[in-house]
Coordinates of C-alpha atoms in Angstrom, one line a residue:
M85 CA -29.2 31.8 15.5
R86 CA -25.9 29.9 14.0
S87 CA -25.9 27.5 17.2
R88 CA -29.5 26.8 16.6
G89 CA -29.0 26.1 13.1
F90 CA -25.9 23.7 14.2
W91 CA -28.0 21.9 16.4
N92 CA -30.8 21.7 14.0
D93 CA -28.6 20.1 11.4
V94 CA -27.3 17.6 14.0
K95 CA -30.8 16.4 14.7
K96 CA -31.7 16.1 11.1
Y97 CA -28.7 14.3 10.3
R98 CA -28.3 12.3 13.6
T99 CA -28.5 8.8 11.9
L100 CA -25.7 9.5 9.4
L101 CA -23.7 11.1 12.3
L102 CA -23.9 8.1 14.6
M103 CA -22.9 6.0 11.6
L104 CA -19.7 8.1 11.6
V105 CA -18.9 7.8 15.3
P106 CA -17.0 4.3 15.1
G107 CA -14.8 5.6 12.2
V108 CA -14.1 8.9 14.0
L109 CA -13.2 6.9 17.4
F110 CA -11.0 4.5 15.4
F111 CA -8.8 7.4 14.2
L112 CA -8.8 9.1 17.2
L113 CA -7.6 6.0 19.4
F114 CA -5.1 4.7 16.8
A115 CA -4.0 7.7 14.7
Y116 CA -4.3 11.1 16.6
I117 CA -3.8 10.4 20.2
P118 CA -0.7 8.2 19.6
M119 CA 0.7 11.4 17.5
A120 CA 1.6 12.6 21.3
G121 CA 4.4 9.8 21.3
I122 CA 6.2 12.0 18.5
V123 CA 8.0 13.6 21.3
L124 CA 9.9 10.5 21.7
A125 CA 12.1 11.3 18.5
F126 CA 13.6 14.3 20.6
K127 CA 14.1 12.5 23.8
Q128 CA 16.6 10.1 25.4
F129 CA 14.0 7.7 26.7
N130 CA 14.3 5.9 30.0
Y131 CA 11.6 4.0 31.6
S132 CA 11.8 5.8 34.9
G133 CA 10.9 9.1 33.4
G134 CA 8.5 7.7 30.6
I135 CA 7.3 9.4 27.5
F136 CA 7.1 13.0 29.0
G137 CA 9.4 12.7 31.8
S138 CA 12.8 11.5 29.8
P139 CA 15.3 14.1 29.2
W140 CA 15.3 16.0 25.8
N141 CA 18.2 15.5 23.5
G142 CA 17.1 17.7 20.4
F143 CA 18.2 16.0 17.2
D144 CA 20.5 13.5 18.4
N145 CA 18.2 10.6 17.4
F146 CA 18.1 11.9 13.9
R147 CA 21.6 12.3 13.7
F148 CA 22.4 8.7 14.9
F149 CA 19.8 7.3 12.4
F150 CA 21.5 9.1 9.5
D151 CA 24.9 8.4 10.6
S152 CA 24.2 4.7 10.8
G153 CA 24.6 4.5 6.8
D154 CA 21.0 2.8 6.9
A155 CA 18.7 5.9 6.1
W156 CA 19.3 6.1 2.5
R157 CA 19.1 2.3 1.8
V158 CA 15.9 1.8 3.7
T159 CA 14.2 5.0 2.1
R160 CA 15.4 4.1 -1.2
N161 CA 14.0 0.5 -1.1
T162 CA 10.7 1.6 0.6
A163 CA 10.1 4.1 -2.3
L164 CA 11.1 2.0 -5.0
Y165 CA 9.1 -0.9 -4.0
N166 CA 6.1 1.2 -3.5
I167 CA 6.5 2.8 -7.0
A168 CA 6.7 -0.7 -8.5
F169 CA 3.6 -1.8 -6.7
I170 CA 1.5 1.1 -7.8
V171 CA 2.5 0.9 -11.4
V172 CA 2.2 -3.1 -11.8
N173 CA -0.6 -3.6 -9.4
N174 CA -2.8 -0.8 -10.9
G175 CA -1.8 -1.7 -14.5
L176 CA -2.8 -5.4 -13.9
Q177 CA -5.9 -4.4 -12.0
I178 CA -7.0 -2.0 -14.8
F179 CA -6.3 -4.7 -17.4
A180 CA -8.0 -7.7 -15.6
A181 CA -11.2 -5.2 -15.0
I182 CA -11.5 -4.3 -18.6
L183 CA -11.0 -7.8 -19.6
L184 CA -13.7 -9.2 -17.4
F185 CA -16.1 -6.3 -18.4
E186 CA -15.6 -6.8 -22.2
V187 CA -14.9 -10.4 -22.6
A188 CA -16.2 -12.5 -19.9
G189 CA -19.7 -14.0 -19.8
K190 CA -21.8 -13.7 -16.8
W191 CA -21.0 -17.0 -14.9
F192 CA -17.3 -16.9 -16.0
R193 CA -16.9 -13.2 -14.6
K194 CA -18.3 -14.2 -11.2
I195 CA -16.1 -17.4 -10.8
T196 CA -13.2 -15.5 -12.1
Q197 CA -13.8 -12.6 -9.7
T198 CA -14.1 -15.0 -6.7
V199 CA -10.8 -17.0 -7.8
M200 CA -8.9 -13.7 -8.2
F201 CA -10.2 -12.3 -4.8
L202 CA -9.2 -15.4 -2.6
P203 CA -5.5 -14.5 -2.4
Y204 CA -6.7 -11.2 -0.6
F205 CA -7.7 -13.0 2.2
I206 CA -4.6 -15.1 2.8
S207 CA -2.6 -14.0 5.7
W208 CA 1.1 -12.7 5.0
V209 CA 2.3 -15.6 7.4
V210 CA 0.6 -18.2 5.3
V211 CA 1.9 -16.7 2.2
G212 CA 5.4 -16.4 3.6
A213 CA 5.5 -20.3 4.6
I214 CA 4.2 -20.9 0.8
A215 CA 7.2 -18.9 -0.3
Y216 CA 9.5 -20.8 1.8
N217 CA 8.2 -24.3 0.7
L218 CA 8.8 -23.1 -3.0
F219 CA 12.2 -21.5 -2.7
N220 CA 14.0 -23.4 -0.1
Y221 CA 17.3 -24.6 -1.4
D222 CA 17.1 -28.3 -0.2
V223 CA 13.4 -29.2 -0.4
G224 CA 11.8 -26.4 -2.2
T225 CA 9.4 -27.2 -5.1
I226 CA 11.1 -25.2 -7.5
N227 CA 14.5 -26.6 -6.8
M228 CA 13.2 -30.2 -6.9
L229 CA 11.9 -29.6 -10.2
L230 CA 15.0 -28.2 -11.5
H231 CA 16.8 -31.4 -10.2
K232 CA 14.4 -33.5 -12.0
I233 CA 15.3 -31.7 -15.4
G234 CA 19.1 -31.9 -14.5
M235 CA 19.6 -28.2 -13.7
E236 CA 21.5 -26.8 -10.5
S237 CA 19.4 -25.5 -7.5
I238 CA 18.9 -21.7 -7.2
D239 CA 19.8 -20.3 -3.6
I240 CA 17.1 -17.7 -3.6
Y241 CA 17.3 -17.0 0.3
N242 CA 20.8 -16.1 -0.1
T243 CA 20.8 -14.1 -3.2
A244 CA 19.3 -10.5 -2.6
A245 CA 19.0 -9.8 -6.5
Y246 CA 15.9 -12.3 -6.9
W247 CA 13.9 -10.8 -4.2
P248 CA 12.7 -7.3 -5.9
V249 CA 11.1 -9.6 -8.6
I250 CA 9.7 -11.9 -6.1
L251 CA 8.0 -9.4 -3.9
V252 CA 6.6 -7.2 -6.6
L253 CA 5.0 -10.5 -8.2
V254 CA 3.7 -11.8 -4.8
S255 CA 2.2 -8.3 -4.1
A256 CA 0.6 -8.1 -7.6
W257 CA -0.8 -11.7 -7.0
K258 CA -2.4 -10.9 -3.6
A259 CA -3.7 -7.4 -4.5
L260 CA -5.2 -8.2 -8.1
G261 CA -8.6 -9.5 -6.9
Y262 CA -9.3 -6.5 -4.6
G263 CA -8.0 -3.7 -7.1
T264 CA -9.9 -5.5 -10.0
I265 CA -13.4 -5.3 -8.3
M266 CA -12.8 -1.5 -7.6
Y267 CA -12.0 -0.7 -11.0
L268 CA -14.7 -3.0 -12.2
A269 CA -17.4 -1.3 -10.1
A270 CA -16.3 1.9 -11.7
I271 CA -16.5 0.6 -15.3
T272 CA -19.9 -0.8 -14.7
S273 CA -21.1 2.6 -13.7
I274 CA -20.2 4.0 -16.9
D275 CA -23.4 5.1 -18.9
T276 CA -24.2 2.0 -21.3
E277 CA -25.6 4.4 -23.8
M278 CA -22.1 5.6 -24.6
Y279 CA -21.1 2.0 -25.6
E280 CA -24.3 1.4 -27.4
A281 CA -23.7 4.8 -29.6
A282 CA -20.2 3.9 -30.2
E283 CA -21.1 0.2 -31.4
I284 CA -23.7 1.6 -33.6
D285 CA -21.2 4.3 -34.9
G286 CA -18.9 1.0 -35.8
A287 CA -16.5 1.3 -33.2
N288 CA -14.7 -1.8 -32.4
I289 CA -13.9 -3.2 -28.8
F290 CA -10.3 -1.7 -28.7
Q291 CA -11.7 1.6 -29.9
R292 CA -14.5 1.6 -27.1
I293 CA -11.9 0.9 -24.5
R294 CA -9.7 3.6 -25.7
K295 CA -12.2 6.3 -26.3
I296 CA -14.8 5.4 -23.5
T297 CA -13.6 3.2 -20.7
I298 CA -10.3 4.5 -20.1
P299 CA -11.1 8.2 -20.1
N300 CA -14.2 7.6 -17.7
L301 CA -11.9 5.3 -15.5
M302 CA -9.3 8.0 -15.2
P303 CA -10.9 10.0 -12.2
T304 CA -11.0 6.4 -10.2
V305 CA -7.3 5.6 -11.2
I306 CA -6.2 9.2 -10.1
I307 CA -7.6 9.0 -6.8
L308 CA -6.4 5.5 -6.0
I309 CA -2.9 6.5 -7.1
L310 CA -3.0 9.5 -5.0
L311 CA -3.9 7.5 -1.9
A312 CA -1.4 4.9 -2.8
I313 CA 1.1 7.9 -3.1
G314 CA 0.4 8.9 0.4
N315 CA 2.1 5.6 1.6
I316 CA 4.9 5.4 -0.8
F317 CA 7.4 5.8 2.1
R318 CA 5.3 3.4 4.3
G319 CA 6.2 -0.2 3.4
D320 CA 3.9 -3.2 4.1
F321 CA 5.5 -4.8 7.1
G322 CA 3.5 -7.8 7.1
M323 CA 4.7 -8.8 3.5
F324 CA 8.2 -7.9 3.9
Y325 CA 8.9 -9.2 7.4
N326 CA 7.0 -12.6 6.6
M327 CA 8.4 -13.1 3.2
V328 CA 12.0 -12.2 4.3
G329 CA 12.1 -12.3 8.0
N330 CA 15.6 -11.7 9.6
N331 CA 17.8 -12.9 6.8
G332 CA 20.6 -10.3 6.8
L333 CA 21.9 -11.4 3.4
L334 CA 18.7 -9.9 1.9
F335 CA 18.4 -6.6 3.5
S336 CA 20.3 -4.7 1.0
S337 CA 17.4 -5.3 -1.5
T338 CA 14.5 -5.9 0.7
D339 CA 14.9 -3.7 3.9
V340 CA 12.4 -0.9 4.4
I341 CA 11.8 1.8 6.8
D342 CA 9.2 -0.3 8.6
T343 CA 11.2 -3.3 8.9
F344 CA 14.3 -1.5 9.9
V345 CA 12.4 0.5 12.8
F346 CA 11.1 -3.0 14.3
R347 CA 14.4 -4.7 14.1
L348 CA 16.1 -1.6 15.6
L349 CA 13.4 -1.5 18.4
I350 CA 13.6 -5.3 19.2
T351 CA 17.5 -5.9 18.8
S352 CA 18.8 -2.5 20.5
N353 CA 15.9 -1.1 22.3
E354 CA 16.6 2.2 20.8
I355 CA 13.0 3.8 21.6
G356 CA 14.3 7.4 20.5
M357 CA 15.9 6.2 17.3
S358 CA 13.0 4.2 16.3
A359 CA 10.6 7.0 16.8
A360 CA 13.0 9.4 15.0
A361 CA 13.0 7.0 12.1
G362 CA 9.1 6.8 12.1
F363 CA 8.8 10.4 12.2
Y364 CA 11.0 11.0 9.4
Q365 CA 8.9 8.4 7.4
S366 CA 5.8 10.2 8.5
L367 CA 7.3 13.5 7.2
L368 CA 8.2 12.0 3.8
G369 CA 4.8 10.6 3.3
F370 CA 3.1 13.9 4.2
A371 CA 5.4 16.0 1.8
T372 CA 4.8 13.4 -1.2
I373 CA 1.1 13.4 -0.9
M374 CA 0.9 17.3 -0.8
L375 CA 3.3 17.4 -3.5
A376 CA 1.1 14.8 -5.7
N377 CA -2.1 16.6 -4.8
Y378 CA -0.7 20.0 -5.8
A379 CA 0.6 18.5 -9.3
V380 CA -3.1 17.1 -9.8
R381 CA -4.7 20.3 -8.9
K382 CA -2.4 22.0 -11.6
Y383 CA -3.6 19.8 -14.2
D384 CA -7.1 19.1 -13.1
K385 CA -8.4 20.3 -9.8
D386 CA -11.6 18.3 -9.9
H387 CA -9.4 15.1 -9.6
A388 CA -7.4 16.2 -6.5
L389 CA -8.2 15.0 -3.1
F390 CA -8.5 18.7 -1.8

């Protein structure tokens, strides 16, 4: 009977199930099947043996990774950058969404949304080229302007201290439009009768934002932050690599786990150690999302992911 009920449900919802097939195949091919490669973290890889035929070496790859002295640096950079991205990006996106909803007229809102959304479609390769033309020591736009007003040039590409601010600002600029649209969609779904009632009761715009908009926006904020926390130990390789490249002078403040693993694989061909670093990154991400979800469930289980 249960089997018959199952196949009846499949037949009843066959259209929806077919719509799921591309997504399921995507994650099977690019997420679950590649997980078999985790064994490389525990092997001394050689090409003759391949992934499964290479000899086991236990935790030696992890020991080499941590003994290299880079593990703490790249872990710290990855976590701190992503925390900054979560705080700054979400804060600016919420502010922009509320501003567009409360202040902007219809046409101004559409134009502003379009302009804000355009950077999201710009490749990080192009953004890196723009940054180079802005920050180059000899012919960069910023240094040319400084010369015109009688100031000294700034050697940005050889000074690591500037880059945390630059990367946070560039990330915020690129993500602002996409995040604003998501938050704006959540705001527009709030019952307008609540705003009308508050206005009749004499509430001003700031009181409506504080008492209606923000409380109703919190479930969306929590879900998006939880999803972002799951990637807190996963750096945006495209951004960091195209903005910084292989400039060793900047690694102290810009090197993240993803760029470290890529550079390690390319320069030393240490496949086992690279796999160990990637596995370490995945474990950190899993532990972080579980802890964050547990904390949210303790506060309000309706807002948790699971």
